[in-house]
């Protein structure tokens, strides 16, 4: 995590999370999500995004998660490398 020390990391079980954001509905703005819980799906109609860092037997894994009610427009902004359903 020393190369990602500009981020604030929170312990979540055996993992660490950062940049936890929630969008309460498709027309709301992204806001900090202080109540993000690993293994729990976002509330109906909402979307969440976060970074997760975990260490396993084979090394360290860095994940970017966007889940819930994710619209194509939201995905295009969060992941411009993807098109609707297809990787470029």
Coordinates of C-alpha atoms in Angstrom, one line a residue:
X1 CA 0.0 0.0 0.0
X2 CA 3.0 2.3 0.2
X3 CA 2.7 3.2 -3.5
X4 CA -1.0 4.0 -2.9
X5 CA -0.4 6.0 0.2
X6 CA -2.2 9.1 -1.2
X7 CA -5.5 7.2 -0.7
X8 CA -7.3 6.6 2.6
X9 CA -7.6 2.9 3.3
X10 CA -10.1 1.3 5.7
X11 CA -9.9 -2.3 7.0
X12 CA -12.8 -4.4 5.9
X13 CA -12.5 -7.9 7.3
X14 CA -9.3 -9.3 5.8
X15 CA -9.2 -6.7 3.0
X16 CA -8.7 -2.9 2.7
X17 CA -11.1 -0.6 0.9
X18 CA -10.7 3.0 -0.4
X19 CA -12.7 5.5 -2.5
X20 CA -16.0 4.1 -1.3
X21 CA -18.8 6.0 -3.1
X22 CA -22.5 5.6 -3.5
X23 CA -25.1 7.0 -5.9
X24 CA -28.5 6.7 -4.3
X25 CA -30.3 6.7 -7.7
X26 CA -29.3 7.2 -11.3
X27 CA -29.9 11.0 -11.2
X28 CA -28.0 11.7 -8.0
X29 CA -24.4 12.6 -7.6
X30 CA -21.7 10.3 -6.3
X31 CA -21.1 10.8 -2.6
X32 CA -18.9 9.3 0.1
X33 CA -20.2 6.0 1.4
X34 CA -19.1 5.6 5.0
X35 CA -21.4 2.5 5.4
X36 CA -19.9 0.3 2.7
X37 CA -19.9 -3.3 3.8
X38 CA -18.1 -6.1 2.1
X39 CA -20.4 -8.9 0.9
X40 CA -23.6 -6.9 1.1
X41 CA -25.3 -5.8 -2.1
X42 CA -26.1 -2.1 -2.6
X43 CA -29.7 -0.9 -1.7
X44 CA -32.2 -1.3 -4.5
X45 CA -31.9 1.4 -7.1
X46 CA -28.5 2.6 -5.9
X47 CA -24.9 2.0 -7.2
X48 CA -21.6 1.7 -5.4
X49 CA -18.0 1.9 -6.4
X50 CA -14.8 1.3 -4.5
X51 CA -11.2 0.0 -4.6
X52 CA -10.4 -3.2 -2.7
X53 CA -6.9 -4.4 -1.8
X54 CA -6.4 -8.0 -0.6
X55 CA -3.5 -10.2 0.0
X56 CA -3.7 -14.0 -0.7
X57 CA -1.3 -16.9 -1.1
X58 CA -0.5 -16.0 -4.7
X59 CA 0.1 -12.3 -4.1
X60 CA -1.7 -9.0 -3.8
X61 CA -5.0 -8.2 -5.6
X62 CA -6.3 -4.7 -6.4
X63 CA -10.0 -4.7 -7.5
X64 CA -12.2 -1.8 -8.7
X65 CA -15.8 -2.6 -8.1
X66 CA -18.8 -0.9 -9.6
X67 CA -22.1 -2.6 -8.7
X68 CA -25.8 -2.2 -8.3
X69 CA -28.0 -0.1 -10.5
X70 CA -25.2 0.9 -13.0
X71 CA -26.5 2.6 -16.1
X72 CA -24.6 2.6 -19.4
X73 CA -23.9 6.3 -18.9
X74 CA -22.4 5.7 -15.4
X75 CA -20.3 2.9 -16.7
X76 CA -19.0 5.0 -19.6
X77 CA -17.8 7.6 -17.1
X78 CA -16.3 5.2 -14.5
X79 CA -14.9 2.8 -17.1
X80 CA -14.3 4.6 -20.4
X81 CA -12.3 1.6 -21.6
X82 CA -15.5 -0.4 -21.9
X83 CA -18.4 0.0 -24.3
X84 CA -21.9 -1.3 -23.6
X85 CA -21.1 -5.0 -22.8
X86 CA -17.9 -5.2 -24.7
X87 CA -14.2 -4.4 -23.9
X88 CA -12.4 -2.3 -26.5

